[in-house]
Amino acid sequence: MRVVCIWRRSSDYGRMVEEWLTEFERRTGVEIESLDPDSREGESLCRAYDVVEYPTILALNDDGGVLALWRGQMLPTFDEVNYWVMK
């Protein structure tokens, strides 16, 4: 199981996402993988999963299938994401 947050740190939503990721880790003890869409790995992942809106959080199974997807500035609740992290 892999949960990835794709976002740009230097954007108008950057601080909100950074605070969400920090609080998620504080509450659950789990760090979500974070990728910049402009990095090599981030660009590759965005192409593979057709991600064009940021921030995007993807929950992927072991063979790369999308289990859950959240797009845009309305970030999911911690419980929604934690469900996929704990599987």
mmCIF file of N, CA, C and O in Angstrom:
data_model
loop_
_atom_site.group_PDB
_atom_site.id
_atom_site.type_symbol
_atom_site.label_atom_id
_atom_site.label_comp_id
_atom_site.label_asym_id
_atom_site.label_seq_id
_atom_site.Cartn_x
_atom_site.Cartn_y
_atom_site.Cartn_z
ATOM 1 N N MET A 1 0.839 -1.168 0.000
ATOM 2 C CA MET A 1 0.000 0.000 0.000
ATOM 3 C C MET A 1 0.891 1.240 0.000
ATOM 4 O O MET A 1 1.869 1.308 0.742
ATOM 5 N N ARG A 2 0.523 2.200 -0.826
ATOM 6 C CA ARG A 2 1.299 3.436 -0.937
ATOM 7 C C ARG A 2 0.330 4.611 -0.997
ATOM 8 O O ARG A 2 -0.618 4.588 -1.781
ATOM 9 N N VAL A 3 0.558 5.613 -0.164
ATOM 10 C CA VAL A 3 -0.232 6.845 -0.208
ATOM 11 C C VAL A 3 0.737 7.976 -0.522
ATOM 12 O O VAL A 3 1.756 8.141 0.136
ATOM 13 N N VAL A 4 0.408 8.737 -1.576
ATOM 14 C CA VAL A 4 1.288 9.794 -2.069
ATOM 15 C C VAL A 4 0.517 11.091 -2.183
ATOM 16 O O VAL A 4 -0.609 11.103 -2.705
ATOM 17 N N CYS A 5 1.127 12.177 -1.723
ATOM 18 C CA CYS A 5 0.555 13.505 -1.891
ATOM 19 C C CYS A 5 1.420 14.244 -2.913
ATOM 20 O O CYS A 5 2.627 14.385 -2.726
ATOM 21 N N ILE A 6 0.802 14.700 -3.987
ATOM 22 C CA ILE A 6 1.509 15.417 -5.043
ATOM 23 C C ILE A 6 1.103 16.880 -4.938
ATOM 24 O O ILE A 6 -0.082 17.211 -5.064
ATOM 25 N N TRP A 7 2.083 17.752 -4.685
ATOM 26 C CA TRP A 7 1.788 19.166 -4.482
ATOM 27 C C TRP A 7 3.033 20.015 -4.686
ATOM 28 O O TRP A 7 4.146 19.504 -4.685
ATOM 29 N N ARG A 8 2.806 21.304 -4.864
ATOM 30 C CA ARG A 8 3.910 22.255 -5.015
ATOM 31 C C ARG A 8 4.039 23.075 -3.735
ATOM 32 O O ARG A 8 3.091 23.733 -3.322
ATOM 33 N N ARG A 9 5.213 23.020 -3.143
ATOM 34 C CA ARG A 9 5.464 23.744 -1.897
ATOM 35 C C ARG A 9 5.297 25.250 -2.093
ATOM 36 O O ARG A 9 4.724 25.932 -1.250
ATOM 37 N N SER A 10 5.786 25.786 -3.188
ATOM 38 C CA SER A 10 5.722 27.235 -3.428
ATOM 39 C C SER A 10 4.469 27.585 -4.240
ATOM 40 O O SER A 10 4.547 28.018 -5.378
ATOM 41 N N SER A 11 3.322 27.358 -3.625
ATOM 42 C CA SER A 11 2.047 27.691 -4.263
ATOM 43 C C SER A 11 1.143 28.324 -3.220
ATOM 44 O O SER A 11 1.461 28.341 -2.033
ATOM 45 N N ASP A 12 0.004 28.838 -3.655
ATOM 46 C CA ASP A 12 -0.903 29.481 -2.710
ATOM 47 C C ASP A 12 -1.534 28.475 -1.742
ATOM 48 O O ASP A 12 -1.995 28.854 -0.676
ATOM 49 N N TYR A 13 -1.552 27.205 -2.070
ATOM 50 C CA TYR A 13 -2.091 26.187 -1.169
ATOM 51 C C TYR A 13 -0.987 25.446 -0.410
ATOM 52 O O TYR A 13 -1.264 24.590 0.419
ATOM 53 N N GLY A 14 0.272 25.752 -0.676
ATOM 54 C CA GLY A 14 1.412 25.018 -0.128
ATOM 55 C C GLY A 14 1.436 24.925 1.382
ATOM 56 O O GLY A 14 1.653 23.851 1.950
ATOM 57 N N ARG A 15 1.191 26.037 2.039
ATOM 58 C CA ARG A 15 1.236 26.021 3.512
ATOM 59 C C ARG A 15 0.125 25.150 4.085
ATOM 60 O O ARG A 15 0.328 24.413 5.049
ATOM 61 N N MET A 16 -1.058 25.221 3.479
ATOM 62 C CA MET A 16 -2.194 24.425 3.943
ATOM 63 C C MET A 16 -1.872 22.923 3.841
ATOM 64 O O MET A 16 -2.132 22.164 4.772
ATOM 65 N N VAL A 17 -1.296 22.509 2.734
ATOM 66 C CA VAL A 17 -0.961 21.097 2.536
ATOM 67 C C VAL A 17 0.147 20.677 3.498
ATOM 68 O O VAL A 17 0.060 19.606 4.112
ATOM 69 N N GLU A 18 1.147 21.517 3.668
ATOM 70 C CA GLU A 18 2.233 21.193 4.591
ATOM 71 C C GLU A 18 1.699 21.014 6.018
ATOM 72 O O GLU A 18 2.082 20.070 6.715
ATOM 73 N N GLU A 19 0.803 21.884 6.438
ATOM 74 C CA GLU A 19 0.203 21.763 7.773
ATOM 75 C C GLU A 19 -0.642 20.496 7.881
ATOM 76 O O GLU A 19 -0.630 19.822 8.905
ATOM 77 N N TRP A 20 -1.379 20.161 6.817
ATOM 78 C CA TRP A 20 -2.207 18.950 6.816
ATOM 79 C C TRP A 20 -1.320 17.714 6.952
ATOM 80 O O TRP A 20 -1.600 16.825 7.755
ATOM 81 N N LEU A 21 -0.232 17.655 6.178
ATOM 82 C CA LEU A 21 0.684 16.516 6.234
ATOM 83 C C LEU A 21 1.344 16.397 7.611
ATOM 84 O O LEU A 21 1.464 15.287 8.151
ATOM 85 N N THR A 22 1.743 17.511 8.178
ATOM 86 C CA THR A 22 2.362 17.517 9.508
ATOM 87 C C THR A 22 1.382 17.036 10.565
ATOM 88 O O THR A 22 1.726 16.213 11.423
ATOM 89 N N GLU A 23 0.154 17.522 10.508
ATOM 90 C CA GLU A 23 -0.856 17.125 11.487
ATOM 91 C C GLU A 23 -1.251 15.660 11.306
ATOM 92 O O GLU A 23 -1.470 14.949 12.283
ATOM 93 N N PHE A 24 -1.322 15.194 10.070
ATOM 94 C CA PHE A 24 -1.626 13.786 9.821
ATOM 95 C C PHE A 24 -0.573 12.904 10.473
ATOM 96 O O PHE A 24 -0.890 11.927 11.148
ATOM 97 N N GLU A 25 0.698 13.257 10.267
ATOM 98 C CA GLU A 25 1.782 12.464 10.853
ATOM 99 C C GLU A 25 1.739 12.529 12.383
ATOM 100 O O GLU A 25 1.962 11.523 13.062
ATOM 101 N N ARG A 26 1.445 13.699 12.934
ATOM 102 C CA ARG A 26 1.384 13.839 14.389
ATOM 103 C C ARG A 26 0.278 12.975 14.990
ATOM 104 O O ARG A 26 0.462 12.311 15.993
ATOM 105 N N ARG A 27 -0.879 12.931 14.308
ATOM 106 C CA ARG A 27 -2.021 12.177 14.844
ATOM 107 C C ARG A 27 -1.916 10.675 14.627
ATOM 108 O O ARG A 27 -2.391 9.890 15.436
ATOM 109 N N THR A 28 -1.334 10.270 13.509
ATOM 110 C CA THR A 28 -1.335 8.847 13.159
ATOM 111 C C THR A 28 0.029 8.175 13.334
ATOM 112 O O THR A 28 0.106 6.952 13.361
ATOM 113 N N GLY A 29 1.078 8.966 13.351
ATOM 114 C CA GLY A 29 2.423 8.398 13.420
ATOM 115 C C GLY A 29 2.919 7.890 12.089
ATOM 116 O O GLY A 29 3.952 7.228 12.009
ATOM 117 N N VAL A 30 2.195 8.199 11.020
ATOM 118 C CA VAL A 30 2.554 7.734 9.680
ATOM 119 C C VAL A 30 2.868 8.938 8.797
ATOM 120 O O VAL A 30 2.103 9.891 8.740
ATOM 121 N N GLU A 31 4.008 8.878 8.118
ATOM 122 C CA GLU A 31 4.384 9.950 7.202
ATOM 123 C C GLU A 31 3.924 9.592 5.791
ATOM 124 O O GLU A 31 4.239 8.510 5.280
ATOM 125 N N ILE A 32 3.175 10.484 5.182
ATOM 126 C CA ILE A 32 2.713 10.277 3.805
ATOM 127 C C ILE A 32 3.808 10.729 2.851
ATOM 128 O O ILE A 32 4.416 11.785 3.040
ATOM 129 N N GLU A 33 4.047 9.924 1.841
ATOM 130 C CA GLU A 33 5.036 10.269 0.823
ATOM 131 C C GLU A 33 4.592 11.545 0.111
ATOM 132 O O GLU A 33 3.439 11.699 -0.265
ATOM 133 N N SER A 34 5.513 12.454 -0.084
ATOM 134 C CA SER A 34 5.222 13.748 -0.680
ATOM 135 C C SER A 34 6.071 13.930 -1.934
ATOM 136 O O SER A 34 7.283 13.713 -1.897
ATOM 137 N N LEU A 35 5.433 14.322 -3.035
ATOM 138 C CA LEU A 35 6.163 14.512 -4.292
ATOM 139 C C LEU A 35 5.828 15.859 -4.917
ATOM 140 O O LEU A 35 4.678 16.300 -4.887
ATOM 141 N N ASP A 36 6.829 16.468 -5.507
ATOM 142 C CA ASP A 36 6.647 17.689 -6.292
ATOM 143 C C ASP A 36 6.363 17.253 -7.732
ATOM 144 O O ASP A 36 7.111 16.450 -8.288
ATOM 145 N N PRO A 37 5.293 17.770 -8.353
ATOM 146 C CA PRO A 37 4.975 17.345 -9.717
ATOM 147 C C PRO A 37 6.035 17.755 -10.741
ATOM 148 O O PRO A 37 6.039 17.254 -11.866
ATOM 149 N N ASP A 38 6.935 18.663 -10.360
ATOM 150 C CA ASP A 38 7.980 19.103 -11.280
ATOM 151 C C ASP A 38 9.258 18.280 -11.160
ATOM 152 O O ASP A 38 10.178 18.447 -11.953
ATOM 153 N N SER A 39 9.318 17.373 -10.181
ATOM 154 C CA SER A 39 10.478 16.491 -10.054
ATOM 155 C C SER A 39 10.351 15.357 -11.072
ATOM 156 O O SER A 39 9.272 15.110 -11.615
ATOM 157 N N ARG A 40 11.423 14.649 -11.301
ATOM 158 C CA ARG A 40 11.415 13.546 -12.268
ATOM 159 C C ARG A 40 10.391 12.474 -11.864
ATOM 160 O O ARG A 40 9.573 12.044 -12.662
ATOM 161 N N GLU A 41 10.444 12.044 -10.600
ATOM 162 C CA GLU A 41 9.521 11.006 -10.129
ATOM 163 C C GLU A 41 8.081 11.523 -10.095
ATOM 164 O O GLU A 41 7.151 10.822 -10.471
ATOM 165 N N GLY A 42 7.915 12.775 -9.656
ATOM 166 C CA GLY A 42 6.585 13.372 -9.608
ATOM 167 C C GLY A 42 5.956 13.510 -10.985
ATOM 168 O O GLY A 42 4.784 13.209 -11.184
ATOM 169 N N GLU A 43 6.747 13.936 -11.936
ATOM 170 C CA GLU A 43 6.264 14.081 -13.308
ATOM 171 C C GLU A 43 5.850 12.730 -13.883
ATOM 172 O O GLU A 43 4.804 12.601 -14.537
ATOM 173 N N SER A 44 6.644 11.717 -13.626
ATOM 174 C CA SER A 44 6.345 10.371 -14.097
ATOM 175 C C SER A 44 5.045 9.846 -13.485
ATOM 176 O O SER A 44 4.198 9.279 -14.192
ATOM 177 N N LEU A 45 4.878 10.048 -12.184
ATOM 178 C CA LEU A 45 3.673 9.597 -11.502
ATOM 179 C C LEU A 45 2.439 10.351 -12.011
ATOM 180 O O LEU A 45 1.387 9.754 -12.228
ATOM 181 N N CYS A 46 2.592 11.653 -12.228
ATOM 182 C CA CYS A 46 1.472 12.458 -12.749
ATOM 183 C C CYS A 46 1.042 11.978 -14.129
ATOM 184 O O CYS A 46 -0.152 11.908 -14.425
ATOM 185 N N ARG A 47 1.996 11.642 -14.964
ATOM 186 C CA ARG A 47 1.663 11.116 -16.300
ATOM 187 C C ARG A 47 0.958 9.765 -16.199
ATOM 188 O O ARG A 47 -0.031 9.512 -16.877
ATOM 189 N N ALA A 48 1.482 8.910 -15.353
ATOM 190 C CA ALA A 48 0.939 7.555 -15.227
ATOM 191 C C ALA A 48 -0.498 7.559 -14.717
ATOM 192 O O ALA A 48 -1.308 6.734 -15.142
ATOM 193 N N TYR A 49 -0.820 8.488 -13.817
ATOM 194 C CA TYR A 49 -2.155 8.504 -13.198
ATOM 195 C C TYR A 49 -2.994 9.700 -13.642
ATOM 196 O O TYR A 49 -4.037 9.969 -13.061
ATOM 197 N N ASP A 50 -2.545 10.402 -14.676
ATOM 198 C CA ASP A 50 -3.287 11.533 -15.249
ATOM 199 C C ASP A 50 -3.640 12.583 -14.184
ATOM 200 O O ASP A 50 -4.775 13.044 -14.109
ATOM 201 N N VAL A 51 -2.660 12.929 -13.374
ATOM 202 C CA VAL A 51 -2.851 13.951 -12.339
ATOM 203 C C VAL A 51 -2.564 15.314 -12.948
ATOM 204 O O VAL A 51 -1.462 15.561 -13.437
ATOM 205 N N VAL A 52 -3.563 16.199 -12.942
ATOM 206 C CA VAL A 52 -3.401 17.535 -13.498
ATOM 207 C C VAL A 52 -3.832 18.624 -12.522
ATOM 208 O O VAL A 52 -3.699 19.806 -12.809
ATOM 209 N N GLU A 53 -4.350 18.232 -11.376
ATOM 210 C CA GLU A 53 -4.801 19.186 -10.365
ATOM 211 C C GLU A 53 -4.035 18.920 -9.072
ATOM 212 O O GLU A 53 -3.837 17.775 -8.684
ATOM 213 N N TYR A 54 -3.620 20.009 -8.430
ATOM 214 C CA TYR A 54 -2.821 19.878 -7.210
ATOM 215 C C TYR A 54 -3.490 20.660 -6.092
ATOM 216 O O TYR A 54 -4.069 21.697 -6.346
ATOM 217 N N PRO A 55 -3.403 20.196 -4.882
ATOM 218 C CA PRO A 55 -2.801 18.941 -4.459
ATOM 219 C C PRO A 55 -3.658 17.745 -4.829
ATOM 220 O O PRO A 55 -4.873 17.861 -4.955
ATOM 221 N N THR A 56 -3.029 16.610 -5.006
ATOM 222 C CA THR A 56 -3.703 15.339 -5.239
ATOM 223 C C THR A 56 -3.107 14.307 -4.288
ATOM 224 O O THR A 56 -1.892 14.235 -4.139
ATOM 225 N N ILE A 57 -3.979 13.548 -3.662
ATOM 226 C CA ILE A 57 -3.540 12.451 -2.799
ATOM 227 C C ILE A 57 -4.022 11.156 -3.435
ATOM 228 O O ILE A 57 -5.212 11.022 -3.742
ATOM 229 N N LEU A 58 -3.101 10.230 -3.651
ATOM 230 C CA LEU A 58 -3.400 8.935 -4.256
ATOM 231 C C LEU A 58 -3.155 7.816 -3.256
ATOM 232 O O LEU A 58 -2.112 7.800 -2.594
ATOM 233 N N ALA A 59 -4.091 6.892 -3.152
ATOM 234 C CA ALA A 59 -3.887 5.654 -2.408
ATOM 235 C C ALA A 59 -3.755 4.555 -3.453
ATOM 236 O O ALA A 59 -4.676 4.327 -4.248
ATOM 237 N N LEU A 60 -2.598 3.909 -3.489
ATOM 238 C CA LEU A 60 -2.296 2.912 -4.518
ATOM 239 C C LEU A 60 -2.071 1.549 -3.878
ATOM 240 O O LEU A 60 -1.450 1.444 -2.826
ATOM 241 N N ASN A 61 -2.553 0.500 -4.552
ATOM 242 C CA ASN A 61 -2.275 -0.843 -4.040
ATOM 243 C C ASN A 61 -0.877 -1.268 -4.483
ATOM 244 O O ASN A 61 -0.183 -0.528 -5.179
ATOM 245 N N ASP A 62 -0.465 -2.443 -4.102
ATOM 246 C CA ASP A 62 0.911 -2.893 -4.340
ATOM 247 C C ASP A 62 1.271 -3.028 -5.812
ATOM 248 O O ASP A 62 2.437 -2.915 -6.177
ATOM 249 N N ASP A 63 0.279 -3.279 -6.672
ATOM 250 C CA ASP A 63 0.598 -3.371 -8.095
ATOM 251 C C ASP A 63 0.265 -2.084 -8.844
ATOM 252 O O ASP A 63 0.189 -2.079 -10.067
ATOM 253 N N GLY A 64 0.055 -0.965 -8.117
ATOM 254 C CA GLY A 64 -0.098 0.341 -8.746
ATOM 255 C C GLY A 64 -1.514 0.767 -9.060
ATOM 256 O O GLY A 64 -1.708 1.851 -9.622
ATOM 257 N N GLY A 65 -2.501 -0.037 -8.736
ATOM 258 C CA GLY A 65 -3.884 0.339 -8.988
ATOM 259 C C GLY A 65 -4.349 1.412 -8.013
ATOM 260 O O GLY A 65 -3.968 1.411 -6.851
ATOM 261 N N VAL A 66 -5.180 2.327 -8.513
ATOM 262 C CA VAL A 66 -5.692 3.410 -7.678
ATOM 263 C C VAL A 66 -6.851 2.896 -6.837
ATOM 264 O O VAL A 66 -7.851 2.415 -7.360
ATOM 265 N N LEU A 67 -6.719 3.010 -5.521
ATOM 266 C CA LEU A 67 -7.772 2.612 -4.597
ATOM 267 C C LEU A 67 -8.627 3.803 -4.196
ATOM 268 O O LEU A 67 -9.832 3.675 -4.001
ATOM 269 N N ALA A 68 -8.004 4.962 -4.054
ATOM 270 C CA ALA A 68 -8.711 6.182 -3.688
ATOM 271 C C ALA A 68 -7.931 7.374 -4.232
ATOM 272 O O ALA A 68 -6.712 7.304 -4.412
ATOM 273 N N LEU A 69 -8.666 8.464 -4.481
ATOM 274 C CA LEU A 69 -8.058 9.644 -5.075
ATOM 275 C C LEU A 69 -8.781 10.878 -4.552
ATOM 276 O O LEU A 69 -10.013 10.911 -4.523
ATOM 277 N N TRP A 70 -8.013 11.864 -4.106
ATOM 278 C CA TRP A 70 -8.579 13.139 -3.674
ATOM 279 C C TRP A 70 -7.843 14.225 -4.426
ATOM 280 O O TRP A 70 -6.618 14.258 -4.460
ATOM 281 N N ARG A 71 -8.606 15.154 -5.033
ATOM 282 C CA ARG A 71 -8.007 16.237 -5.819
ATOM 283 C C ARG A 71 -8.487 17.586 -5.322
ATOM 284 O O ARG A 71 -9.628 17.723 -4.892
ATOM 285 N N GLY A 72 -7.618 18.562 -5.436
ATOM 286 C CA GLY A 72 -7.994 19.930 -5.134
ATOM 287 C C GLY A 72 -7.761 20.322 -3.695
ATOM 288 O O GLY A 72 -7.270 19.538 -2.880
ATOM 289 N N GLN A 73 -8.111 21.554 -3.388
ATOM 290 C CA GLN A 73 -7.794 22.131 -2.090
ATOM 291 C C GLN A 73 -8.715 21.682 -0.965
ATOM 292 O O GLN A 73 -8.439 21.964 0.196
ATOM 293 N N MET A 74 -9.784 20.975 -1.277
ATOM 294 C CA MET A 74 -10.616 20.388 -0.228
ATOM 295 C C MET A 74 -9.975 19.060 0.161
ATOM 296 O O MET A 74 -10.300 18.014 -0.400
ATOM 297 N N LEU A 75 -9.048 19.135 1.089
ATOM 298 C CA LEU A 75 -8.306 17.935 1.500
ATOM 299 C C LEU A 75 -9.218 16.974 2.252
ATOM 300 O O LEU A 75 -10.157 17.398 2.929
ATOM 301 N N PRO A 76 -8.946 15.687 2.150
ATOM 302 C CA PRO A 76 -9.779 14.685 2.834
ATOM 303 C C PRO A 76 -9.566 14.729 4.343
ATOM 304 O O PRO A 76 -8.598 15.317 4.839
ATOM 305 N N THR A 77 -10.454 14.070 5.055
ATOM 306 C CA THR A 77 -10.265 13.968 6.503
ATOM 307 C C THR A 77 -9.116 13.006 6.780
ATOM 308 O O THR A 77 -8.763 12.171 5.937
ATOM 309 N N PHE A 78 -8.553 13.116 7.959
ATOM 310 C CA PHE A 78 -7.463 12.214 8.341
ATOM 311 C C PHE A 78 -7.949 10.765 8.352
ATOM 312 O O PHE A 78 -7.222 9.862 7.971
ATOM 313 N N ASP A 79 -9.184 10.551 8.790
ATOM 314 C CA ASP A 79 -9.733 9.193 8.846
ATOM 315 C C ASP A 79 -9.841 8.567 7.463
ATOM 316 O O ASP A 79 -9.592 7.377 7.294
ATOM 317 N N GLU A 80 -10.242 9.356 6.467
ATOM 318 C CA GLU A 80 -10.366 8.828 5.103
ATOM 319 C C GLU A 80 -9.019 8.316 4.590
ATOM 320 O O GLU A 80 -8.933 7.236 4.007
ATOM 321 N N VAL A 81 -7.984 9.079 4.808
ATOM 322 C CA VAL A 81 -6.652 8.689 4.328
ATOM 323 C C VAL A 81 -6.063 7.592 5.209
ATOM 324 O O VAL A 81 -5.466 6.637 4.712
ATOM 325 N N ASN A 82 -6.262 7.711 6.504
ATOM 326 C CA ASN A 82 -5.718 6.712 7.437
ATOM 327 C C ASN A 82 -6.273 5.320 7.159
ATOM 328 O O ASN A 82 -5.583 4.327 7.349
ATOM 329 N N TYR A 83 -7.509 5.240 6.687
ATOM 330 C CA TYR A 83 -8.101 3.936 6.335
ATOM 331 C C TYR A 83 -7.203 3.217 5.317
ATOM 332 O O TYR A 83 -6.938 2.021 5.467
ATOM 333 N N TRP A 84 -6.734 3.938 4.319
ATOM 334 C CA TRP A 84 -5.900 3.327 3.275
ATOM 335 C C TRP A 84 -4.472 3.098 3.735
ATOM 336 O O TRP A 84 -3.819 2.154 3.311
ATOM 337 N N VAL A 85 -3.983 3.945 4.620
ATOM 338 C CA VAL A 85 -2.624 3.776 5.140
ATOM 339 C C VAL A 85 -2.534 2.513 5.972
ATOM 340 O O VAL A 85 -1.529 1.798 5.937
ATOM 341 N N MET A 86 -3.586 2.209 6.730
ATOM 342 C CA MET A 86 -3.568 1.076 7.658
ATOM 343 C C MET A 86 -3.890 -0.258 6.993
ATOM 344 O O MET A 86 -3.800 -1.282 7.641
ATOM 345 N N LYS A 87 -4.299 -0.282 5.758
ATOM 346 C CA LYS A 87 -4.632 -1.537 5.081
ATOM 347 C C LYS A 87 -3.397 -2.322 4.748
ATOM 348 O O LYS A 87 -2.372 -1.887 4.477
#
